[in-house]
GROMACS .gro file of C-alpha atoms in nm:
model
  493
    1UNK     CA    1  -1.230   1.476  12.859
    2UNK     CA    2  -1.278   1.767  12.618
    3UNK     CA    3  -1.027   1.815  12.339
    4UNK     CA    4  -0.815   2.125  12.294
    5UNK     CA    5  -1.041   2.244  12.012
    6UNK     CA    6  -1.355   2.198  12.223
    7UNK     CA    7  -1.210   2.389  12.517
    8UNK     CA    8  -1.083   2.676  12.302
    9UNK     CA    9  -1.401   2.711  12.093
   10UNK     CA   10  -1.609   2.710  12.413
   11UNK     CA   11  -1.443   3.037  12.514
   12UNK     CA   12  -1.540   3.202  12.185
   13UNK     CA   13  -1.232   3.424  12.176
   14UNK     CA   14  -1.007   3.264  11.912
   15UNK     CA   15  -1.030   3.184  11.542
   16UNK     CA   16  -0.977   2.851  11.367
   17UNK     CA   17  -0.626   2.959  11.264
   18UNK     CA   18  -0.550   3.038  11.630
   19UNK     CA   19  -0.668   2.689  11.727
   20UNK     CA   20  -0.443   2.537  11.461
   21UNK     CA   21  -0.148   2.733  11.605
   22UNK     CA   22  -0.225   2.603  11.954
   23UNK     CA   23  -0.256   2.247  11.819
   24UNK     CA   24   0.090   2.270  11.665
   25UNK     CA   25   0.234   2.410  11.987
   26UNK     CA   26   0.068   2.139  12.195
   27UNK     CA   27   0.205   1.882  11.948
   28UNK     CA   28   0.556   1.988  12.054
   29UNK     CA   29   0.459   1.998  12.421
   30UNK     CA   30   0.655   1.677  12.492
   31UNK     CA   31   0.969   1.828  12.339
   32UNK     CA   32   0.936   2.141  12.554
   33UNK     CA   33   0.866   1.936  12.868
   34UNK     CA   34   1.165   1.706  12.811
   35UNK     CA   35   1.407   1.990  12.732
   36UNK     CA   36   1.290   2.196  13.031
   37UNK     CA   37   1.247   1.894  13.264
   38UNK     CA   38   0.923   2.057  13.370
   39UNK     CA   39   0.547   2.037  13.331
   40UNK     CA   40   0.417   2.241  13.037
   41UNK     CA   41   0.063   2.385  13.046
   42UNK     CA   42  -0.113   2.585  12.772
   43UNK     CA   43  -0.371   2.842  12.883
   44UNK     CA   44  -0.630   3.043  12.690
   45UNK     CA   45  -0.835   3.334  12.812
   46UNK     CA   46  -1.199   3.288  12.908
   47UNK     CA   47  -1.491   3.522  12.851
   48UNK     CA   48  -1.468   3.647  13.211
   49UNK     CA   49  -1.097   3.739  13.170
   50UNK     CA   50  -0.971   3.434  13.357
   51UNK     CA   51  -0.767   3.150  13.203
   52UNK     CA   52  -0.837   2.781  13.143
   53UNK     CA   53  -0.586   2.500  13.079
   54UNK     CA   54  -0.633   2.343  12.735
   55UNK     CA   55  -0.320   2.124  12.717
   56UNK     CA   56  -0.077   1.970  12.964
   57UNK     CA   57   0.240   1.769  12.905
   58UNK     CA   58   0.450   1.596  13.171
   59UNK     CA   59   0.829   1.554  13.138
   60UNK     CA   60   0.945   1.201  13.059
   61UNK     CA   61   1.281   1.242  13.238
   62UNK     CA   62   1.173   1.421  13.557
   63UNK     CA   63   0.905   1.397  13.824
   64UNK     CA   64   0.575   1.563  13.736
   65UNK     CA   65   0.417   1.819  13.966
   66UNK     CA   66   0.062   1.743  13.854
   67UNK     CA   67  -0.036   1.385  13.924
   68UNK     CA   68  -0.394   1.475  13.832
   69UNK     CA   69  -0.473   1.616  13.491
   70UNK     CA   70  -0.543   1.990  13.507
   71UNK     CA   71  -0.680   2.025  13.152
   72UNK     CA   72  -1.015   2.203  13.175
   73UNK     CA   73  -0.932   2.365  13.510
   74UNK     CA   74  -0.911   2.738  13.569
   75UNK     CA   75  -0.579   2.900  13.651
   76UNK     CA   76  -0.497   2.885  14.022
   77UNK     CA   77  -0.479   3.210  14.219
   78UNK     CA   78  -0.102   3.184  14.279
   79UNK     CA   79  -0.038   3.176  13.902
   80UNK     CA   80  -0.307   3.411  13.776
   81UNK     CA   81  -0.116   3.739  13.816
   82UNK     CA   82   0.186   3.593  13.639
   83UNK     CA   83  -0.018   3.441  13.354
   84UNK     CA   84  -0.224   3.756  13.310
   85UNK     CA   85   0.092   3.968  13.310
   86UNK     CA   86   0.245   3.761  13.029
   87UNK     CA   87  -0.080   3.771  12.830
   88UNK     CA   88  -0.127   4.149  12.857
   89UNK     CA   89   0.236   4.257  12.822
   90UNK     CA   90   0.345   4.006  12.560
   91UNK     CA   91   0.662   3.947  12.760
   92UNK     CA   92   0.797   3.644  12.948
   93UNK     CA   93   0.724   3.669  13.321
   94UNK     CA   94   0.928   3.465  13.572
   95UNK     CA   95   0.821   3.406  13.930
   96UNK     CA   96   1.012   3.631  14.172
   97UNK     CA   97   1.026   3.363  14.441
   98UNK     CA   98   0.963   2.988  14.463
   99UNK     CA   99   0.599   2.892  14.432
  100UNK     CA  100   0.478   2.618  14.664
  101UNK     CA  101   0.253   2.358  14.505
  102UNK     CA  102   0.129   2.079  14.735
  103UNK     CA  103   0.428   2.134  14.966
  104UNK     CA  104   0.674   2.120  14.674
  105UNK     CA  105   0.886   2.425  14.586
  106UNK     CA  106   0.848   2.515  14.220
  107UNK     CA  107   0.956   2.784  13.978
  108UNK     CA  108   0.702   2.909  13.726
  109UNK     CA  109   0.769   3.084  13.397
  110UNK     CA  110   0.480   3.232  13.195
  111UNK     CA  111   0.542   3.273  12.823
  112UNK     CA  112   0.298   3.459  12.593
  113UNK     CA  113   0.194   3.268  12.280
  114UNK     CA  114   0.214   3.496  11.978
  115UNK     CA  115   0.055   3.370  11.658
  116UNK     CA  116   0.234   3.471  11.339
  117UNK     CA  117  -0.045   3.352  11.110
  118UNK     CA  118   0.014   3.560  10.795
  119UNK     CA  119   0.197   3.867  10.669
  120UNK     CA  120  -0.127   4.063  10.641
  121UNK     CA  121  -0.254   3.964  10.985
  122UNK     CA  122  -0.068   4.132  11.273
  123UNK     CA  123   0.065   3.911  11.551
  124UNK     CA  124  -0.127   3.900  11.874
  125UNK     CA  125  -0.117   3.705  12.197
  126UNK     CA  126  -0.359   3.412  12.181
  127UNK     CA  127  -0.264   3.233  12.504
  128UNK     CA  128   0.006   3.161  12.758
  129UNK     CA  129   0.228   2.859  12.814
  130UNK     CA  130   0.362   2.801  13.164
  131UNK     CA  131   0.667   2.604  13.267
  132UNK     CA  132   0.647   2.448  13.614
  133UNK     CA  133   0.987   2.332  13.739
  134UNK     CA  134   1.019   2.107  14.044
  135UNK     CA  135   1.288   2.260  14.269
  136UNK     CA  136   1.256   1.979  14.520
  137UNK     CA  137   1.468   1.753  14.298
  138UNK     CA  138   1.732   2.015  14.219
  139UNK     CA  139   2.084   1.878  14.184
  140UNK     CA  140   2.403   1.978  14.010
  141UNK     CA  141   2.309   1.983  13.644
  142UNK     CA  142   2.507   1.787  13.387
  143UNK     CA  143   2.629   1.940  13.062
  144UNK     CA  144   2.341   1.771  12.882
  145UNK     CA  145   2.087   1.918  13.123
  146UNK     CA  146   2.240   2.263  13.081
  147UNK     CA  147   2.225   2.234  12.703
  148UNK     CA  148   1.868   2.103  12.713
  149UNK     CA  149   1.769   2.397  12.934
  150UNK     CA  150   1.934   2.644  12.694
  151UNK     CA  151   1.746   2.489  12.403
  152UNK     CA  152   1.421   2.514  12.599
  153UNK     CA  153   1.483   2.881  12.672
  154UNK     CA  154   1.551   2.948  12.305
  155UNK     CA  155   1.222   2.784  12.209
  156UNK     CA  156   1.032   2.975  12.477
  157UNK     CA  157   1.174   3.303  12.342
  158UNK     CA  158   1.065   3.198  11.992
  159UNK     CA  159   0.713   3.122  12.122
  160UNK     CA  160   0.700   3.471  12.272
  161UNK     CA  161   0.805   3.627  11.940
  162UNK     CA  162   0.573   3.422  11.718
  163UNK     CA  163   0.857   3.218  11.562
  164UNK     CA  164   0.759   2.881  11.709
  165UNK     CA  165   0.586   2.661  11.614
  166UNK     CA  166   0.686   2.692  11.249
  167UNK     CA  167   0.395   2.654  11.007
  168UNK     CA  168   0.640   2.531  10.742
  169UNK     CA  169   0.718   2.224  10.953
  170UNK     CA  170   0.536   1.901  10.862
  171UNK     CA  171   0.308   1.752  11.124
  172UNK     CA  172   0.457   1.481  11.341
  173UNK     CA  173   0.422   1.124  11.215
  174UNK     CA  174   0.235   0.879  11.434
  175UNK     CA  175   0.531   0.646  11.466
  176UNK     CA  176   0.905   0.706  11.479
  177UNK     CA  177   0.916   1.081  11.553
  178UNK     CA  178   1.249   1.157  11.730
  179UNK     CA  179   1.233   1.294  12.085
  180UNK     CA  180   1.490   1.484  12.291
  181UNK     CA  181   1.575   1.173  12.492
  182UNK     CA  182   1.638   0.973  12.172
  183UNK     CA  183   1.925   1.199  12.069
  184UNK     CA  184   1.986   1.573  12.043
  185UNK     CA  185   2.248   1.762  11.846
  186UNK     CA  186   2.290   2.138  11.869
  187UNK     CA  187   2.458   2.313  11.580
  188UNK     CA  188   2.560   2.676  11.533
  189UNK     CA  189   2.466   2.904  11.246
  190UNK     CA  190   2.744   2.751  11.032
  191UNK     CA  191   2.620   2.396  11.090
  192UNK     CA  192   2.902   2.299  11.326
  193UNK     CA  193   2.805   2.072  11.615
  194UNK     CA  194   2.840   2.238  11.954
  195UNK     CA  195   2.678   1.956  12.154
  196UNK     CA  196   2.576   1.596  12.089
  197UNK     CA  197   2.398   1.387  12.349
  198UNK     CA  198   2.529   1.032  12.413
  199UNK     CA  199   2.230   0.877  12.235
  200UNK     CA  200   2.284   1.098  11.929
  201UNK     CA  201   2.654   1.006  11.916
  202UNK     CA  202   2.570   0.636  11.948
  203UNK     CA  203   2.326   0.659  11.655
  204UNK     CA  204   2.597   0.808  11.431
  205UNK     CA  205   2.852   0.556  11.557
  206UNK     CA  206   2.625   0.273  11.448
  207UNK     CA  207   2.616   0.426  11.101
  208UNK     CA  208   2.996   0.421  11.079
  209UNK     CA  209   3.116   0.751  11.227
  210UNK     CA  210   3.386   0.665  11.485
  211UNK     CA  211   3.490   1.012  11.605
  212UNK     CA  212   3.334   1.283  11.821
  213UNK     CA  213   3.056   1.489  11.666
  214UNK     CA  214   3.135   1.809  11.855
  215UNK     CA  215   3.339   2.051  11.647
  216UNK     CA  216   3.245   1.873  11.324
  217UNK     CA  217   3.016   2.000  11.050
  218UNK     CA  218   2.708   1.779  11.071
  219UNK     CA  219   2.660   1.806  10.694
  220UNK     CA  220   3.017   1.685  10.628
  221UNK     CA  221   2.982   1.400  10.877
  222UNK     CA  222   2.662   1.287  10.711
  223UNK     CA  223   2.821   1.304  10.367
  224UNK     CA  224   3.113   1.085  10.479
  225UNK     CA  225   2.900   0.806  10.625
  226UNK     CA  226   2.643   0.783  10.345
  227UNK     CA  227   2.717   0.524  10.074
  228UNK     CA  228   2.814   0.682   9.743
  229UNK     CA  229   2.565   0.473   9.549
  230UNK     CA  230   2.266   0.550   9.771
  231UNK     CA  231   2.011   0.803   9.653
  232UNK     CA  232   1.992   1.095   9.898
  233UNK     CA  233   1.669   1.261  10.006
  234UNK     CA  234   1.665   1.614   9.867
  235UNK     CA  235   1.566   1.750  10.209
  236UNK     CA  236   1.876   1.606  10.379
  237UNK     CA  237   2.110   1.906  10.319
  238UNK     CA  238   1.870   2.160  10.474
  239UNK     CA  239   1.797   1.929  10.768
  240UNK     CA  240   2.161   1.862  10.867
  241UNK     CA  241   2.244   2.232  10.831
  242UNK     CA  242   1.938   2.332  11.036
  243UNK     CA  243   1.806   2.570  10.770
  244UNK     CA  244   1.450   2.434  10.752
  245UNK     CA  245   1.212   2.265  11.001
  246UNK     CA  246   1.194   1.943  10.804
  247UNK     CA  247   1.242   1.570  10.866
  248UNK     CA  248   1.435   1.305  10.680
  249UNK     CA  249   1.587   0.958  10.722
  250UNK     CA  250   1.949   0.861  10.662
  251UNK     CA  251   2.064   0.502  10.617
  252UNK     CA  252   2.413   0.355  10.636
  253UNK     CA  253   2.548   0.010  10.727
  254UNK     CA  254   2.194  -0.122  10.762
  255UNK     CA  255   2.106   0.140  11.026
  256UNK     CA  256   1.832   0.397  10.967
  257UNK     CA  257   1.825   0.720  11.169
  258UNK     CA  258   1.540   0.969  11.156
  259UNK     CA  259   1.638   1.337  11.179
  260UNK     CA  260   1.425   1.638  11.263
  261UNK     CA  261   1.565   1.991  11.241
  262UNK     CA  262   1.431   2.283  11.447
  263UNK     CA  263   1.591   2.613  11.340
  264UNK     CA  264   1.659   2.849  11.630
  265UNK     CA  265   1.600   3.219  11.569
  266UNK     CA  266   1.641   3.538  11.765
  267UNK     CA  267   1.393   3.799  11.637
  268UNK     CA  268   1.414   3.663  11.285
  269UNK     CA  269   1.788   3.600  11.275
  270UNK     CA  270   1.893   3.234  11.259
  271UNK     CA  271   2.134   3.152  11.543
  272UNK     CA  272   2.163   2.776  11.498
  273UNK     CA  273   1.941   2.472  11.520
  274UNK     CA  274   1.842   2.167  11.719
  275UNK     CA  275   1.862   1.836  11.534
  276UNK     CA  276   1.674   1.550  11.699
  277UNK     CA  277   1.772   1.200  11.593
  278UNK     CA  278   1.638   0.852  11.659
  279UNK     CA  279   1.749   0.507  11.551
  280UNK     CA  280   1.440   0.375  11.370
  281UNK     CA  281   1.602   0.073  11.207
  282UNK     CA  282   1.369  -0.182  11.363
  283UNK     CA  283   1.067   0.041  11.306
  284UNK     CA  284   1.145   0.079  10.934
  285UNK     CA  285   1.194  -0.297  10.906
  286UNK     CA  286   0.852  -0.352  11.061
  287UNK     CA  287   0.695  -0.097  10.825
  288UNK     CA  288   0.856  -0.267  10.526
  289UNK     CA  289   0.727  -0.603  10.642
  290UNK     CA  290   0.377  -0.459  10.676
  291UNK     CA  291   0.397  -0.312  10.326
  292UNK     CA  292   0.514  -0.647  10.189
  293UNK     CA  293   0.238  -0.835  10.371
  294UNK     CA  294  -0.023  -0.587  10.256
  295UNK     CA  295   0.091  -0.623   9.896
  296UNK     CA  296   0.077  -1.002   9.933
  297UNK     CA  297  -0.275  -0.992  10.076
  298UNK     CA  298  -0.396  -0.764   9.797
  299UNK     CA  299  -0.238  -0.995   9.538
  300UNK     CA  300  -0.415  -1.293   9.697
  301UNK     CA  301  -0.749  -1.110   9.680
  302UNK     CA  302  -0.677  -1.023   9.316
  303UNK     CA  303  -0.603  -1.386   9.229
  304UNK     CA  304  -0.906  -1.512   9.419
  305UNK     CA  305  -1.119  -1.263   9.227
  306UNK     CA  306  -0.972  -1.383   8.897
  307UNK     CA  307  -1.026  -1.747   8.990
  308UNK     CA  308  -1.386  -1.679   9.092
  309UNK     CA  309  -1.451  -1.502   8.764
  310UNK     CA  310  -1.305  -1.802   8.581
  311UNK     CA  311  -1.541  -2.031   8.773
  312UNK     CA  312  -1.834  -1.801   8.688
  313UNK     CA  313  -1.736  -1.810   8.320
  314UNK     CA  314  -1.723  -2.189   8.325
  315UNK     CA  315  -2.066  -2.202   8.485
  316UNK     CA  316  -2.199  -1.962   8.222
  317UNK     CA  317  -2.061  -2.178   7.939
  318UNK     CA  318  -2.203  -2.491   8.098
  319UNK     CA  319  -2.543  -2.326   8.142
  320UNK     CA  320  -2.557  -2.233   7.772
  321UNK     CA  321  -2.484  -2.590   7.666
  322UNK     CA  322  -2.734  -2.747   7.904
  323UNK     CA  323  -3.064  -2.858   7.753
  324UNK     CA  324  -3.246  -2.895   8.084
  325UNK     CA  325  -3.418  -2.570   8.185
  326UNK     CA  326  -3.394  -2.664   8.552
  327UNK     CA  327  -3.020  -2.736   8.528
  328UNK     CA  328  -2.963  -2.414   8.333
  329UNK     CA  329  -3.139  -2.212   8.603
  330UNK     CA  330  -2.936  -2.377   8.880
  331UNK     CA  331  -2.607  -2.307   8.697
  332UNK     CA  332  -2.709  -1.945   8.631
  333UNK     CA  333  -2.786  -1.890   8.999
  334UNK     CA  334  -2.453  -2.045   9.100
  335UNK     CA  335  -2.275  -1.819   8.851
  336UNK     CA  336  -2.445  -1.512   9.001
  337UNK     CA  337  -2.343  -1.611   9.354
  338UNK     CA  338  -1.981  -1.659   9.253
  339UNK     CA  339  -1.980  -1.320   9.077
  340UNK     CA  340  -2.111  -1.151   9.395
  341UNK     CA  341  -1.825  -1.294   9.602
  342UNK     CA  342  -1.577  -1.191   9.330
  343UNK     CA  343  -1.695  -0.828   9.360
  344UNK     CA  344  -1.598  -0.821   9.730
  345UNK     CA  345  -1.253  -0.965   9.660
  346UNK     CA  346  -1.204  -0.716   9.377
  347UNK     CA  347  -1.274  -0.430   9.622
  348UNK     CA  348  -1.033  -0.576   9.878
  349UNK     CA  349  -0.764  -0.609   9.611
  350UNK     CA  350  -0.784  -0.234   9.543
  351UNK     CA  351  -0.765  -0.111   9.903
  352UNK     CA  352  -0.494  -0.098  10.168
  353UNK     CA  353  -0.705  -0.239  10.452
  354UNK     CA  354  -0.942  -0.527  10.515
  355UNK     CA  355  -1.231  -0.281  10.532
  356UNK     CA  356  -1.486  -0.259  10.252
  357UNK     CA  357  -1.693   0.037  10.139
  358UNK     CA  358  -2.007  -0.172  10.112
  359UNK     CA  359  -2.208   0.098   9.934
  360UNK     CA  360  -1.967   0.069   9.641
  361UNK     CA  361  -1.979  -0.311   9.654
  362UNK     CA  362  -2.358  -0.324   9.664
  363UNK     CA  363  -2.395  -0.082   9.372
  364UNK     CA  364  -2.194  -0.326   9.161
  365UNK     CA  365  -2.382  -0.629   9.294
  366UNK     CA  366  -2.716  -0.461   9.227
  367UNK     CA  367  -2.630  -0.395   8.862
  368UNK     CA  368  -2.515  -0.753   8.825
  369UNK     CA  369  -2.836  -0.893   8.972
  370UNK     CA  370  -3.062  -0.665   8.768
  371UNK     CA  371  -2.891  -0.768   8.443
  372UNK     CA  372  -2.884  -1.142   8.509
  373UNK     CA  373  -3.196  -1.216   8.712
  374UNK     CA  374  -3.466  -1.055   8.500
  375UNK     CA  375  -3.678  -1.295   8.297
  376UNK     CA  376  -3.765  -1.210   7.934
  377UNK     CA  377  -4.105  -1.064   8.020
  378UNK     CA  378  -3.990  -0.896   8.343
  379UNK     CA  379  -3.895  -0.528   8.361
  380UNK     CA  380  -3.748  -0.453   8.701
  381UNK     CA  381  -3.629  -0.114   8.824
  382UNK     CA  382  -3.403  -0.117   9.128
  383UNK     CA  383  -3.331   0.170   9.365
  384UNK     CA  384  -3.094   0.180   9.662
  385UNK     CA  385  -3.125   0.434   9.944
  386UNK     CA  386  -2.957   0.484  10.277
  387UNK     CA  387  -2.601   0.409  10.378
  388UNK     CA  388  -2.427   0.077  10.447
  389UNK     CA  389  -2.092   0.232  10.539
  390UNK     CA  390  -1.759   0.058  10.580
  391UNK     CA  391  -1.769  -0.307  10.688
  392UNK     CA  392  -1.498  -0.564  10.765
  393UNK     CA  393  -1.443  -0.818  10.489
  394UNK     CA  394  -1.581  -1.095  10.710
  395UNK     CA  395  -1.914  -0.907  10.710
  396UNK     CA  396  -1.903  -0.794  10.347
  397UNK     CA  397  -1.882  -1.133  10.174
  398UNK     CA  398  -2.180  -1.307  10.343
  399UNK     CA  399  -2.389  -0.987  10.333
  400UNK     CA  400  -2.324  -0.936   9.961
  401UNK     CA  401  -2.417  -1.295   9.888
  402UNK     CA  402  -2.731  -1.281  10.104
  403UNK     CA  403  -2.853  -0.956   9.945
  404UNK     CA  404  -2.784  -1.104   9.603
  405UNK     CA  405  -3.024  -1.388   9.688
  406UNK     CA  406  -3.289  -1.156   9.834
  407UNK     CA  407  -3.288  -0.914   9.539
  408UNK     CA  408  -3.276  -1.204   9.292
  409UNK     CA  409  -3.584  -1.359   9.454
  410UNK     CA  410  -3.763  -1.024   9.438
  411UNK     CA  411  -3.689  -0.988   9.065
  412UNK     CA  412  -3.736  -1.350   8.956
  413UNK     CA  413  -4.031  -1.447   9.172
  414UNK     CA  414  -4.186  -1.126   9.302
  415UNK     CA  415  -4.188  -0.950   8.962
  416UNK     CA  416  -4.193  -1.255   8.737
  417UNK     CA  417  -4.358  -1.167   8.405
  418UNK     CA  418  -4.448  -0.809   8.495
  419UNK     CA  419  -4.309  -0.458   8.531
  420UNK     CA  420  -4.225  -0.333   8.878
  421UNK     CA  421  -3.965  -0.200   9.115
  422UNK     CA  422  -3.738  -0.326   9.393
  423UNK     CA  423  -3.618  -0.081   9.659
  424UNK     CA  424  -3.332  -0.149   9.898
  425UNK     CA  425  -3.297   0.077  10.202
  426UNK     CA  426  -3.005   0.057  10.445
  427UNK     CA  427  -3.015   0.219  10.789
  428UNK     CA  428  -2.702   0.204  11.004
  429UNK     CA  429  -2.647   0.294  11.369
  430UNK     CA  430  -2.352   0.229  11.598
  431UNK     CA  431  -2.509  -0.097  11.709
  432UNK     CA  432  -2.712  -0.224  11.415
  433UNK     CA  433  -2.746  -0.241  11.037
  434UNK     CA  434  -3.101  -0.279  10.903
  435UNK     CA  435  -3.160  -0.355  10.537
  436UNK     CA  436  -3.512  -0.356  10.391
  437UNK     CA  437  -3.578  -0.503  10.044
  438UNK     CA  438  -3.928  -0.439   9.911
  439UNK     CA  439  -4.100  -0.509   9.578
  440UNK     CA  440  -4.448  -0.442   9.440
  441UNK     CA  441  -4.481  -0.782   9.278
  442UNK     CA  442  -4.692  -1.092   9.327
  443UNK     CA  443  -4.627  -1.121   9.699
  444UNK     CA  444  -4.603  -1.439   9.902
  445UNK     CA  445  -4.859  -1.703   9.795
  446UNK     CA  446  -5.085  -1.748  10.094
  447UNK     CA  447  -4.816  -1.570  10.298
  448UNK     CA  448  -4.583  -1.867  10.283
  449UNK     CA  449  -4.205  -1.835  10.269
  450UNK     CA  450  -4.025  -2.043  10.010
  451UNK     CA  451  -3.815  -2.340  10.113
  452UNK     CA  452  -3.579  -2.343   9.817
  453UNK     CA  453  -3.200  -2.333   9.810
  454UNK     CA  454  -3.193  -1.951   9.791
  455UNK     CA  455  -3.396  -1.914  10.110
  456UNK     CA  456  -3.175  -2.166  10.290
  457UNK     CA  457  -2.864  -1.977  10.180
  458UNK     CA  458  -3.008  -1.649  10.305
  459UNK     CA  459  -3.092  -1.794  10.647
  460UNK     CA  460  -2.752  -1.959  10.681
  461UNK     CA  461  -2.565  -1.639  10.596
  462UNK     CA  462  -2.773  -1.392  10.797
  463UNK     CA  463  -2.845  -1.601  11.103
  464UNK     CA  464  -2.546  -1.834  11.108
  465UNK     CA  465  -2.252  -1.621  10.988
  466UNK     CA  466  -2.367  -1.268  11.075
  467UNK     CA  467  -2.571  -1.343  11.387
  468UNK     CA  468  -2.863  -1.142  11.253
  469UNK     CA  469  -3.233  -1.189  11.193
  470UNK     CA  470  -3.445  -1.192  10.878
  471UNK     CA  471  -3.819  -1.144  10.840
  472UNK     CA  472  -4.046  -1.182  10.534
  473UNK     CA  473  -4.374  -0.987  10.511
  474UNK     CA  474  -4.621  -0.986  10.227
  475UNK     CA  475  -4.951  -1.108  10.097
  476UNK     CA  476  -5.060  -1.253   9.766
  477UNK     CA  477  -5.072  -0.977   9.504
  478UNK     CA  478  -4.946  -0.698   9.730
  479UNK     CA  479  -4.569  -0.733   9.714
  480UNK     CA  480  -4.309  -0.857   9.958
  481UNK     CA  481  -4.088  -0.683  10.216
  482UNK     CA  482  -3.778  -0.850  10.358
  483UNK     CA  483  -3.614  -0.697  10.668
  484UNK     CA  484  -3.261  -0.794  10.771
  485UNK     CA  485  -3.112  -0.684  11.104
  486UNK     CA  486  -2.739  -0.738  11.166
  487UNK     CA  487  -2.571  -0.647  11.498
  488UNK     CA  488  -2.251  -0.443  11.460
  489UNK     CA  489  -2.134  -0.450  11.821
  490UNK     CA  490  -1.815  -0.638  11.731
  491UNK     CA  491  -1.704  -0.390  11.467
  492UNK     CA  492  -1.434  -0.151  11.588
  493UNK     CA  493  -1.541   0.210  11.544
   0.00000   0.00000   0.00000
């Protein structure tokens, strides 16, 4: 399915700022649908003067009229005159009689979308939002339903005058954003509560307020229930008075409630506000646990890195005190392998996820190898091209160690006693990572692949742990090329 941006840009009639306005409106589509107990559809004009649906939201507390998604469809003939009238006149157009949709009586309201993008840019209609109300389920409305409907009408009038959505409002968080069904409080221009839904009252009761919210100043109620010693968010006063479209959390008696204020205006004059509230106590506890666990994991990686560096230092000291050239070489290689693993853990200790920017890791590993592996009479130049990308830590550690061995072999054996270069090229697709390491050194004697510990380590890591393949190519005196292919089908995109 095409996104809102794709559908709008395909029409070629609106600017990027218009698209951003529509995105913000569509982001509050669930709020409009729940308050109006109706399906909400956003339409934009096409090049042939018709209209296409670019967003659709179903009500969570009422039956939907559209069981099939209509996003991407053209406006139906029975709605076109109404939608076109709202678009051209800039006024709200209500259906004069019930509209029948699949044998269900409905009432349709078409609201022009005015974009108030800047003071220097005049407002203009950029689309139409329609409200489709199911009349087949009509029943005597409760006080809450009446209030919700009044709030919806206020927001629709603000949409038609370019006052909603509010560009000063922060974008909705992914988790914990309050909805109309979670709790709704309506306050007047003085901040006095004129309506509080049962869920909103329950949230404040859990924080220690035992009376009725209606008739009370929401700011004074909040002040009474907050502990004196607790530091208050500076945005709290403007949220509970409905003066700004902001969000904040309040906490009392171990209960955390998230608040979102939506100022209501009538042609620029503030007439009150809607305050949505949601008990997010459990959600905040989960977030705190995740933060604690993440900090613990990063500390573990930091300590592992320190321990590995200690081991590498011990190996270095032991190598210097060893008289056997063969033993010294073995200890030096072990030290280099430990250092390569430490680089990965150091990267993990700095990040907030278990994903590794392997290009950064390999740059550090490459410098380490070039400094340590070169023999006295060897001058090796290394160059890395291509892009490894982000890899999970379970890929990064064995790959870093394997590439350390491959590049080390190229420097120590391929270029032993001469000047030359080693190039490393990484090519990544959605399904595969290919790494090619080439040198212009001595090449493989008689085309044979070594059977030493380094080669065994490379095979074990690439084939055993990463499920990949490795191939050596080269002839005596003409350099060596090593190609590693690693499948990435198990990595989440």
